[in-house]
Coordinates of N, CA and C in Angstrom, one line a residue:
X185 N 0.8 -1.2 0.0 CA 0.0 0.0 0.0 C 0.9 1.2 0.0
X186 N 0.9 2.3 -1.0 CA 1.6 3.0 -0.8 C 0.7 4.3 -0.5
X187 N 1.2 5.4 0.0 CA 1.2 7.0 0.3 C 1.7 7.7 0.1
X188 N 0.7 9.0 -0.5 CA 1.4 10.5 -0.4 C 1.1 11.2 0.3
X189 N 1.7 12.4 1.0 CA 1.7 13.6 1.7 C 0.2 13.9 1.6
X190 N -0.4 14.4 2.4 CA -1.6 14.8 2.4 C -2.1 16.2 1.7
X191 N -2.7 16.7 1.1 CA -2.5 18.3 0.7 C -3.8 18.9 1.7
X192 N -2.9 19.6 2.5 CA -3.3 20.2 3.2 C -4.4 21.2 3.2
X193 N -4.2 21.9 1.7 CA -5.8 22.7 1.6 C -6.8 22.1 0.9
X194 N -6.4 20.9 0.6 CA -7.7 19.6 0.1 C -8.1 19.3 1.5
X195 N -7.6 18.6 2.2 CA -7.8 17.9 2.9 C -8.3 19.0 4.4
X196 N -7.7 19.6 4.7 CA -8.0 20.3 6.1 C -9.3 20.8 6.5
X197 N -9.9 20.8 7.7 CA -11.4 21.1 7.6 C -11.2 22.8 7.4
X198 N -12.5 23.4 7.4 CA -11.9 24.6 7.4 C -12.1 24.7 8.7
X199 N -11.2 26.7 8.7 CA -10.1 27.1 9.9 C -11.2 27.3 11.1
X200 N -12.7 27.0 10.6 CA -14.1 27.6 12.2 C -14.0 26.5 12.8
X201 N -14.1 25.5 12.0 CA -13.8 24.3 12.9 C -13.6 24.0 14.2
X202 N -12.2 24.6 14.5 CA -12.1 24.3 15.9 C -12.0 25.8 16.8
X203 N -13.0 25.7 17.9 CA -12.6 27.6 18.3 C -12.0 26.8 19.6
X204 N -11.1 27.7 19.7 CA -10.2 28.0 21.3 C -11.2 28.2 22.4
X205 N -10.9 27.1 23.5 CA -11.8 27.5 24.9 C -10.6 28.1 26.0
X206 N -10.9 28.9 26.6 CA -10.3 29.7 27.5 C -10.2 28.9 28.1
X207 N -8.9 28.3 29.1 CA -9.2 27.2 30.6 C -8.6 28.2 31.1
X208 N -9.5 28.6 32.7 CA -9.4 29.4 33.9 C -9.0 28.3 34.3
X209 N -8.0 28.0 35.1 CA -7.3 27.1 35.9 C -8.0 27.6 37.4
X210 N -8.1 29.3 37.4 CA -8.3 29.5 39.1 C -9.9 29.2 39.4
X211 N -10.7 28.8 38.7 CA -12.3 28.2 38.8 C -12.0 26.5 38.9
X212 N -10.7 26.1 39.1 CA -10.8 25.0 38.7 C -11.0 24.4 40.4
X213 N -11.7 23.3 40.9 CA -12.1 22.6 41.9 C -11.4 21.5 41.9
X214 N -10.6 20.9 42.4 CA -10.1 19.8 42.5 C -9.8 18.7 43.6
X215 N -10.7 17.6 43.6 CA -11.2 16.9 44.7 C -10.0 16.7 45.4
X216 N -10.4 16.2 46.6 CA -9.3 15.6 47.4 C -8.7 14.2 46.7
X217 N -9.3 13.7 46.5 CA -8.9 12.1 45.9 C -8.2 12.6 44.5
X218 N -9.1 13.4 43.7 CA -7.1 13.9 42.8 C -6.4 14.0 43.4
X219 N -6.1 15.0 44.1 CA -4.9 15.2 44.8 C -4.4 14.0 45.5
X220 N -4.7 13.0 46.1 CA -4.1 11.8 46.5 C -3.8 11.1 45.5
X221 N -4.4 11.0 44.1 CA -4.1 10.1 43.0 C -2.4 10.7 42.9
X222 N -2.3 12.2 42.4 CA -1.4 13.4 41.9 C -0.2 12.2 42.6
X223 N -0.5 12.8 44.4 CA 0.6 12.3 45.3 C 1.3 11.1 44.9
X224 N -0.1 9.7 45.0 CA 0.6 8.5 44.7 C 1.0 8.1 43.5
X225 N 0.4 8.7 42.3 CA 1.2 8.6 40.9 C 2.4 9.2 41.0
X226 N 3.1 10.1 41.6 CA 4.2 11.2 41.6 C 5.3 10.3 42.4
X227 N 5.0 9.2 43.2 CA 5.6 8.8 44.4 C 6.0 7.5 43.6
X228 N 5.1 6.9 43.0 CA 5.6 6.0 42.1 C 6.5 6.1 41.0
X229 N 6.2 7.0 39.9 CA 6.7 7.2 39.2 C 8.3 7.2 39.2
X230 N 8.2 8.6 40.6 CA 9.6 8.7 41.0 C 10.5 7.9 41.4
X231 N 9.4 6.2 42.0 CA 10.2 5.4 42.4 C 11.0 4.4 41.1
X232 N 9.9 4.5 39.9 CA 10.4 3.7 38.8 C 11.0 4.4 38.1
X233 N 11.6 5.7 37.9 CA 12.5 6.8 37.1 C 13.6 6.7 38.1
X234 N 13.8 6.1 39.4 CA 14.7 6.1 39.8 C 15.8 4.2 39.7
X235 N 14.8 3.9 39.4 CA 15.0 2.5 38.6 C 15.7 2.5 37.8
X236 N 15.5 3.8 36.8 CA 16.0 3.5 35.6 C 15.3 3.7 34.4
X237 N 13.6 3.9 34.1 CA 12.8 3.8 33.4 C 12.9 5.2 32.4
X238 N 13.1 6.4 32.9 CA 13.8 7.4 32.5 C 14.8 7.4 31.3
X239 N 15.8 6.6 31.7 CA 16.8 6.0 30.8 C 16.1 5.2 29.3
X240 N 15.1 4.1 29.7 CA 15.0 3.4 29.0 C 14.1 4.2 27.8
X241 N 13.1 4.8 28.2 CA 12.6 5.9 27.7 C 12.7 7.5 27.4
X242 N 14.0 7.8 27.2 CA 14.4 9.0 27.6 C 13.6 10.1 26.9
X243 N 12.6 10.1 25.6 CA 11.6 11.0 25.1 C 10.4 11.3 25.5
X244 N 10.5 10.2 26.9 CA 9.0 10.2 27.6 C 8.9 11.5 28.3
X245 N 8.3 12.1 27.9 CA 8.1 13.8 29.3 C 6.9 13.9 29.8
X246 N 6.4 13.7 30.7 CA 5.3 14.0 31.4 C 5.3 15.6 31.6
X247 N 3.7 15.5 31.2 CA 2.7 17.4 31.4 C 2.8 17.3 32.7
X248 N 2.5 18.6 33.0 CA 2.7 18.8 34.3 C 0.9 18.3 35.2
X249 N 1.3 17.3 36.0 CA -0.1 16.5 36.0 C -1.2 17.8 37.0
X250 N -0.8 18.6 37.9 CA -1.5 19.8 38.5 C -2.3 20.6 37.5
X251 N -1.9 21.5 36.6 CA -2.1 22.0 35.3 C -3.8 20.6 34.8
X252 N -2.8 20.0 34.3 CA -4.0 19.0 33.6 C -5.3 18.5 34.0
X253 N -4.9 18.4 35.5 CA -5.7 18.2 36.5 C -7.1 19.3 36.8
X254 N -6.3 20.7 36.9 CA -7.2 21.5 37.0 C -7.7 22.0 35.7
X255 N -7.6 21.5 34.4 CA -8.0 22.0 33.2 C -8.9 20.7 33.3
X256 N -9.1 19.3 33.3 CA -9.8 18.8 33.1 C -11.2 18.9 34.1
X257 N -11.2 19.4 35.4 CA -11.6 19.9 36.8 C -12.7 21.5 35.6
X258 N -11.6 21.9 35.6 CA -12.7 23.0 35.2 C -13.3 23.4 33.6
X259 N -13.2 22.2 33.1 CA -14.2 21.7 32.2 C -15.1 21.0 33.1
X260 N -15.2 19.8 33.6 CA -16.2 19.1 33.9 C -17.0 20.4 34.8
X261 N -16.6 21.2 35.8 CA -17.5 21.8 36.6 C -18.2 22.9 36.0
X262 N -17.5 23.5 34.5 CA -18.0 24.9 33.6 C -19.3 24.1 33.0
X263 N -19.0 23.1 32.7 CA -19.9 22.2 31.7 C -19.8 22.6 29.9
X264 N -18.8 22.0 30.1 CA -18.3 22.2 28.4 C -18.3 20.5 27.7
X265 N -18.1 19.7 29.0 CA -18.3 18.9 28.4 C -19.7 18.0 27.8
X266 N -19.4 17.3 26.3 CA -20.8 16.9 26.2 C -21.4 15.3 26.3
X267 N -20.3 14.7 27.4 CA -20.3 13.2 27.3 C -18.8 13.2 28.2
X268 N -18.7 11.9 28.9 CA -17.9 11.8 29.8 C -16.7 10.6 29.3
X269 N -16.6 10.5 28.0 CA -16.2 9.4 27.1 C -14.3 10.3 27.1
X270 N -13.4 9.6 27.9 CA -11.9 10.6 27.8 C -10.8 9.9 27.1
X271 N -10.0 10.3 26.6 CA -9.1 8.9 25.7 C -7.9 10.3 25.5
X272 N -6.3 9.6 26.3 CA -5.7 10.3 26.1 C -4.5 9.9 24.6
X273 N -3.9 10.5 24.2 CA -3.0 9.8 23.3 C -1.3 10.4 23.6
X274 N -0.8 9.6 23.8 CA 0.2 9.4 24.2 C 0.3 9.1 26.0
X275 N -0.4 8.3 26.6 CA -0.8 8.2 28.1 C 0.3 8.2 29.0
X276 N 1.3 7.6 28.7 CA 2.6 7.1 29.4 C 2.4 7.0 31.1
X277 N 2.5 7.2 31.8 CA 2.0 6.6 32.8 C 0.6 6.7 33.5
X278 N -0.2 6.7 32.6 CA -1.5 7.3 32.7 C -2.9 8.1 33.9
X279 N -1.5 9.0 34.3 CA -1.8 9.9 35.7 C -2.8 11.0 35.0
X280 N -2.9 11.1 34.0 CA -4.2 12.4 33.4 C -5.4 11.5 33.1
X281 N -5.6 10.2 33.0 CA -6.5 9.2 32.7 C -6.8 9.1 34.0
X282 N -6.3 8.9 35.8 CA -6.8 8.7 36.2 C -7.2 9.9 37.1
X283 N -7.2 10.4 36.7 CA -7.5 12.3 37.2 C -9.1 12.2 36.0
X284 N -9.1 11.9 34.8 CA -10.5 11.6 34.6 C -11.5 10.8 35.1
X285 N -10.7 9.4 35.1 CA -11.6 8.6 36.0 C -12.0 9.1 37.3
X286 N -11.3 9.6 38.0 CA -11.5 10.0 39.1 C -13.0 11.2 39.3
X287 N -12.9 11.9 38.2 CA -13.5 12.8 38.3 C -15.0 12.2 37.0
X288 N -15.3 10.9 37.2 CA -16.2 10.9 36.7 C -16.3 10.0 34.8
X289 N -15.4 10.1 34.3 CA -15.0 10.0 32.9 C -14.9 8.2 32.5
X290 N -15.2 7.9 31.6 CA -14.7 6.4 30.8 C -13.3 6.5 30.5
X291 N -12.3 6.4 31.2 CA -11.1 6.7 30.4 C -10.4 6.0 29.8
X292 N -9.7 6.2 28.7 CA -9.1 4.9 28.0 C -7.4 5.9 27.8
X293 N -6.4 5.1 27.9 CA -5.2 5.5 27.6 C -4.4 4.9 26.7
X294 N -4.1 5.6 25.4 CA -3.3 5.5 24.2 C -1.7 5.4 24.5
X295 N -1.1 4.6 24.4 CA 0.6 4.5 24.6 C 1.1 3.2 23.9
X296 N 2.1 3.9 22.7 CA 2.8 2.4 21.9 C 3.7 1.9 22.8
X297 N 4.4 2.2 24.0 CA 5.4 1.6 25.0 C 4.6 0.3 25.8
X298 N 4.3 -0.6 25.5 CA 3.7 -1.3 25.8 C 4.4 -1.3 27.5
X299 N 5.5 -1.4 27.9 CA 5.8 -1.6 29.3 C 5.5 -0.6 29.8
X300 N 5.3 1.2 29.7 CA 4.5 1.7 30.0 C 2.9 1.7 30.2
X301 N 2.1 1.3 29.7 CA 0.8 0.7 29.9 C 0.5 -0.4 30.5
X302 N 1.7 -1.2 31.0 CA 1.7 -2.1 31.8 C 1.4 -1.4 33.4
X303 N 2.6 -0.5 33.3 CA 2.9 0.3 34.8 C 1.7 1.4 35.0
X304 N 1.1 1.6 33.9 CA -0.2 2.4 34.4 C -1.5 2.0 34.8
X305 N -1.7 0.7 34.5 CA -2.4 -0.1 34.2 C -1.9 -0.9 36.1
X306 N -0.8 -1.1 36.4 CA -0.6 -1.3 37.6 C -0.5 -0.1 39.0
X307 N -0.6 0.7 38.1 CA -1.0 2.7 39.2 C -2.1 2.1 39.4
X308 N -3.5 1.8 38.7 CA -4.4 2.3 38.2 C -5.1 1.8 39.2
X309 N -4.7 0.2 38.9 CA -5.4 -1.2 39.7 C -4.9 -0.9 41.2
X310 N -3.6 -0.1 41.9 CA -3.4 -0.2 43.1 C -4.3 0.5 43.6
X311 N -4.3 1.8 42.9 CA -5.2 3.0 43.3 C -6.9 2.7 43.4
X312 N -7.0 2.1 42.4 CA -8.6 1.1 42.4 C -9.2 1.8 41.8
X313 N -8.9 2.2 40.5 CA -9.2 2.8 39.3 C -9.4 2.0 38.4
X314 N -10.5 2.1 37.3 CA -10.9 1.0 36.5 C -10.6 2.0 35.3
X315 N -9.7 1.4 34.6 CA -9.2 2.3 33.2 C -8.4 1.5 31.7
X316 N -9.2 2.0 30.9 CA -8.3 1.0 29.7 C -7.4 1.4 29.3
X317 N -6.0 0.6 28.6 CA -5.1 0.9 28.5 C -4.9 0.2 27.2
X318 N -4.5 1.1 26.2 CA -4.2 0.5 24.6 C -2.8 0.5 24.3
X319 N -1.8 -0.7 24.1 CA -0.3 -0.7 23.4 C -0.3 -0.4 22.6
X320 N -0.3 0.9 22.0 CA -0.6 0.9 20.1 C 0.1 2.6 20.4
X321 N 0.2 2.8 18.7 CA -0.1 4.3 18.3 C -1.5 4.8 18.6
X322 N -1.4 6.1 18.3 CA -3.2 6.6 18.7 C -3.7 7.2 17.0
X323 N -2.6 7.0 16.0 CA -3.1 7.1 14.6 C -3.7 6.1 14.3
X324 N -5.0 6.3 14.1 CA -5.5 5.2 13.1 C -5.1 4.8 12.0
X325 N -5.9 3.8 12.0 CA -5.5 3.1 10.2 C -5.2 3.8 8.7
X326 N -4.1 4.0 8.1 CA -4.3 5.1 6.9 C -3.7 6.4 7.3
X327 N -3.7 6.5 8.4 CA -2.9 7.9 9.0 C -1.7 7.7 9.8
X328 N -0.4 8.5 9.1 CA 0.9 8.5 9.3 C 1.1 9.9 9.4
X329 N 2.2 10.1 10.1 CA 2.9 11.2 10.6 C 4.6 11.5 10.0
X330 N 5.1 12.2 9.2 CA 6.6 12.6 8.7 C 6.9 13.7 8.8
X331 N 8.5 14.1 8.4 CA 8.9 15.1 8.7 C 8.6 16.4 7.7
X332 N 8.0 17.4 8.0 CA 7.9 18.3 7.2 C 8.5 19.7 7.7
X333 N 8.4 20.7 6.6 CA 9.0 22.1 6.8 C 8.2 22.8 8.2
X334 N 9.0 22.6 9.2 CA 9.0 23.6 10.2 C 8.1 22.9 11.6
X335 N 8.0 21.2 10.8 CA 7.5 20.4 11.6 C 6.8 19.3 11.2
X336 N 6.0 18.4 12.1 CA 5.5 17.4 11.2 C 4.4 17.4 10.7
X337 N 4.1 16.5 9.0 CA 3.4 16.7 8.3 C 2.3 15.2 8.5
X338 N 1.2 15.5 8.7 CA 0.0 14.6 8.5 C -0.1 13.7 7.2
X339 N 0.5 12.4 7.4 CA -0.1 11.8 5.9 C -1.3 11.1 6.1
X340 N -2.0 10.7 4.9 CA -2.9 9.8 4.7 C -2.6 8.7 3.5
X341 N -2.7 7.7 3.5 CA -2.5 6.5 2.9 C -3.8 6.7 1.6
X342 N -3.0 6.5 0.3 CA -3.8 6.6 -0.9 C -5.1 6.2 -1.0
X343 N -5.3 4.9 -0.6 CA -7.0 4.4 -0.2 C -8.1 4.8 0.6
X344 N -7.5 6.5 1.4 CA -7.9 6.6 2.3 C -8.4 8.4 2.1
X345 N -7.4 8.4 0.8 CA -7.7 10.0 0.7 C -9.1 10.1 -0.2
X346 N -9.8 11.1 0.5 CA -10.8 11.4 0.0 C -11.3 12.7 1.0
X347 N -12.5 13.9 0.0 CA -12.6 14.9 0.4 C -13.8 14.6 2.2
X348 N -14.4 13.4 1.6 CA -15.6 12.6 2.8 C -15.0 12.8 3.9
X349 N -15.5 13.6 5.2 CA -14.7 12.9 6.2 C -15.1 11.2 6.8
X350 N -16.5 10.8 6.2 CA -16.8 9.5 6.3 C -16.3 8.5 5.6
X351 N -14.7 9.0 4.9 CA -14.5 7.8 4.2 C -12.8 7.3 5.2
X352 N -12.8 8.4 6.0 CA -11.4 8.3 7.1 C -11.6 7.2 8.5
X353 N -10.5 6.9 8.6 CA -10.6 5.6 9.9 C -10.7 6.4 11.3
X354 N -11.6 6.2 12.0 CA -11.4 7.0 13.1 C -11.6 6.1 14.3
X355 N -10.9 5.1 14.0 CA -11.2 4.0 14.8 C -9.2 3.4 15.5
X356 N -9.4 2.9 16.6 CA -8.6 2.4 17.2 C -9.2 0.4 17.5
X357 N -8.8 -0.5 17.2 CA -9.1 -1.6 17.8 C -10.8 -1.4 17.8
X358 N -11.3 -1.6 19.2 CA -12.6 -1.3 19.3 C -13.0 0.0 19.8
X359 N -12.1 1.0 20.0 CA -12.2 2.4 20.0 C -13.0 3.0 19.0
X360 N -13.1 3.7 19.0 CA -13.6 4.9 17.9 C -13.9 6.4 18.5
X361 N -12.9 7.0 17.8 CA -12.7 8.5 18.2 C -14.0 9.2 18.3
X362 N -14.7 8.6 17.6 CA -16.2 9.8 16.9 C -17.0 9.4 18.3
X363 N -16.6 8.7 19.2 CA -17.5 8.6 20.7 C -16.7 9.4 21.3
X364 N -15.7 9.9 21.2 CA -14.8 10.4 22.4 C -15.2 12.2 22.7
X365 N -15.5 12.4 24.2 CA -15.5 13.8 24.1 C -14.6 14.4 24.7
X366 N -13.5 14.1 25.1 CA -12.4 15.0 25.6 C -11.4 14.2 25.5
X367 N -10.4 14.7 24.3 CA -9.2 14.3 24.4 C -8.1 14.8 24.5
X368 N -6.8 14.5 25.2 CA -5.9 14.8 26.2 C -4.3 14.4 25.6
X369 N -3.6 15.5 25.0 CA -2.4 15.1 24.1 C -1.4 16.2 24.8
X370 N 0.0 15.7 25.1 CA 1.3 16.6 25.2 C 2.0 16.5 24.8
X371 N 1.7 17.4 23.1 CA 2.9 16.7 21.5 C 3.7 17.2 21.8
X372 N 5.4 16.9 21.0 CA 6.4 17.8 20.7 C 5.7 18.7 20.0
X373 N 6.3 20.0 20.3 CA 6.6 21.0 19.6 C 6.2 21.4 18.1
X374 N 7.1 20.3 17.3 CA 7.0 19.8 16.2 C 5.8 19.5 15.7
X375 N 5.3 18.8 17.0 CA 3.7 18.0 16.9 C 2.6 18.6 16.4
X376 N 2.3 20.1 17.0 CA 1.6 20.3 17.2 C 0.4 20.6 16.3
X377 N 0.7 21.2 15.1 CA -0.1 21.3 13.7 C -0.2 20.2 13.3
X378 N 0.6 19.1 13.2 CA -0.3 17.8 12.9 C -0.8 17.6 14.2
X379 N -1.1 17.6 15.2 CA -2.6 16.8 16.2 C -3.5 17.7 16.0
X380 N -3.4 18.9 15.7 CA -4.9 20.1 14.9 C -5.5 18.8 13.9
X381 N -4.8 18.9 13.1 CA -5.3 18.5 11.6 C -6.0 17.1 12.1
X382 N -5.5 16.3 13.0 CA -5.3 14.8 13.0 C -7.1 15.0 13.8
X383 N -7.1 16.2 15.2 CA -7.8 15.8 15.5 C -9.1 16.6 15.0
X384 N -9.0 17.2 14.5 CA -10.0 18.0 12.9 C -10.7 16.7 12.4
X385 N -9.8 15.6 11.7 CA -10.4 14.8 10.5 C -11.1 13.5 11.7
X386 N -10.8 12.9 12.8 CA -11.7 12.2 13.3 C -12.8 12.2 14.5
X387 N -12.5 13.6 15.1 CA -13.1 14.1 16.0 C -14.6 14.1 15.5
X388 N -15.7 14.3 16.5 CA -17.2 14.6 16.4 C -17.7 16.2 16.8
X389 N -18.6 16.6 16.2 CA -18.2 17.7 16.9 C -19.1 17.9 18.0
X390 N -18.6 19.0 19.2 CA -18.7 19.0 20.4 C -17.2 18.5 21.1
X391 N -16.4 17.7 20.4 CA -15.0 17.0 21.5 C -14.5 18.2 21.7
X392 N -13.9 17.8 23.0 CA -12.6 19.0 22.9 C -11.3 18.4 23.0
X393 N -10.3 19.3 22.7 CA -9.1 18.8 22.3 C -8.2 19.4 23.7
X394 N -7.7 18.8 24.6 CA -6.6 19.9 25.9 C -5.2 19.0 25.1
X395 N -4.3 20.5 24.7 CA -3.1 20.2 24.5 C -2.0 20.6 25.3
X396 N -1.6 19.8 26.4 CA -0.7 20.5 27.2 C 0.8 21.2 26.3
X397 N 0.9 22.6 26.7 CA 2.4 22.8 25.8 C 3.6 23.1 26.7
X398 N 3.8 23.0 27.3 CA 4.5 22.8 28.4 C 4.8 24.2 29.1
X399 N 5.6 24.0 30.5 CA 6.0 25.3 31.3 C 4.6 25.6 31.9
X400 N 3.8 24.6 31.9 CA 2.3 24.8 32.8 C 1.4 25.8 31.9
X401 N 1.8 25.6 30.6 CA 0.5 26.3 29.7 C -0.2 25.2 29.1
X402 N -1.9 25.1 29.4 CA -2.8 24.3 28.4 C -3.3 24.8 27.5
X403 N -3.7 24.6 26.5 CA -5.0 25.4 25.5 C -6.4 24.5 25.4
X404 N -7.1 24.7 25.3 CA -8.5 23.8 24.5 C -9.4 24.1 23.3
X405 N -9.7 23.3 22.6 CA -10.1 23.2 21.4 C -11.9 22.8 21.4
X406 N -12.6 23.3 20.7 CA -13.8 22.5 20.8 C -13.4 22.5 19.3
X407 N -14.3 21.7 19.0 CA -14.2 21.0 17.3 C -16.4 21.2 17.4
X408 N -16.7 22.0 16.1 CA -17.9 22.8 15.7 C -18.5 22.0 14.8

C-alpha cells in the first residue's frame, strides 16, 4: 500500500472548525482524591524513574499533571463537556486518565510503549481505578505522521484520501474517536499542527481537544 503527503488545503477542515476554549485554571475545583491520586502517581513514578525507566525511555516527558488536573476539573464543573467518554493519546503513565476517572470520565489510555501501559495499568489497579489501556499508536489506520517544513506533516494513505470525512478511519481496535468527548495530548513542539489536523479529521463535533504545551501552559479546542 503506498502514500502520499496529504495536501493540506484539500484535505484540512476549514479554519471555524475548531474555536479556542479559554481554561481558567483558578475556577478549577479539584477533589481531594485527585490530589491523592497526583501524590501517589508522583511517588511511584519517582520510584520507577529512579529504577532507571527514565533512561529506558528517555523521550518520555510527562505534562505537568497539577495544570491537567485543573484543566480537566474545570471543564467538567464549567460544563463544556458533552459526554464523559476521555481517551488520552500518548498516556505514558496514565496519571491524566486517572484524574479523569477519578472525576467521573470512561477513560481509555493510548501509549505504543507497551511496558508503559503495563505500569499504568498497575498505578491504576493499586489506586482502584478502573481504566483502559491500549499498546498501540493513537493514529489510526491510513494515518501517518513525517517530517515536514518547520515540523510534522499529516499523511494519509492513498486508499484513504478522500474529500468525505466518512471515508477516514477513526477507529482504534474497538475504540472509535467519533464517541470520544475530551481528548488529552502533550505533542512535541513539532507536533503540534499535525494533532490540529489529526484531530480535525476524526473528531465529532462537540469533542474537545486539551493540548498541554508545556511550562504549565494548556489550551483547548472544541471542534464545531
Amino acid at each position: 500500500m503506498s502514500f502520499h503527503e496529504s495536501d493540506i488545503a484539500n484535505l484540512e477542515s476549514d479554519s471555524d472548525s475548531l474555536e479556542e476554549i479559554e481554561i481558567d485554571l483558578s475556577k478549577a475545583v479539584i477533589p481531594k482524591r485527585v490530589k491523592a491520586w497526583l501524590d501517589f502517581s508522583d511517588q511511584k513514578s519517582t520510584e520507577w524513574y529512579a529504577e532507571g525507566l527514565g533512561e529506558k525511555y528517555p523521550r518520555h516527558t510527562m505534562s505537568d499533571p497539577e495544570v491537567v488536573a485543573g484543566a480537566i476539573a474545570f471543564l467538567t464543573r464549567e460544563g463544556y463537556l458533552s459526554g464523559n467518554q476521555f481517551c488520552e493519546w500518548g498516556s505514558g503513565l496514565g496519571v491524566a486518565a486517572g484524574v479523569a476517572a477519578i472525576l467521573g470520565m470512561d477513560a481509555v489510555g493510548i501509549e505504543r510503549e507497551e511496558e508503559l501501559t503495563e505500569k499504568a495499568a498497575s498505578l491504576a489497579k493499586e489506586f482502584g481505578l478502573s481504566i483502559t489501556y491500549l499498546p498501540t499508536s493513537f493514529l489510526p489506520e491510513g494515518f501517518e505522521e513525517t517530517e515536514g517544513i518547520g515540523g510534522k506533516d499529516l499523511l494519509i494513505y492513498d486508499d484513504h484520501l478522500s474529500r468525505e470525512r466518512s471515508a477516514l478511519s477513526t477507529t482504534i481496535g474497538d475504540l472509535d474517536y467519533a464517541d470520544i468527548d475530551l481528548v488529552l495530548i502533550y505533542p512535541w513542539p513539532d507536533q503540534e499542527e499535525m494533532i490540529l489536523q489529526l484531530f480535525e479529521f476524526v473528531a465529532s463535533p462537540d469533542t474537545i481537544l486539551l493540548m498541554y504545551l508545556g511550562d504549565g501552559e494548556i489550551a483547548g479546542f472544541l471542534k464545531s
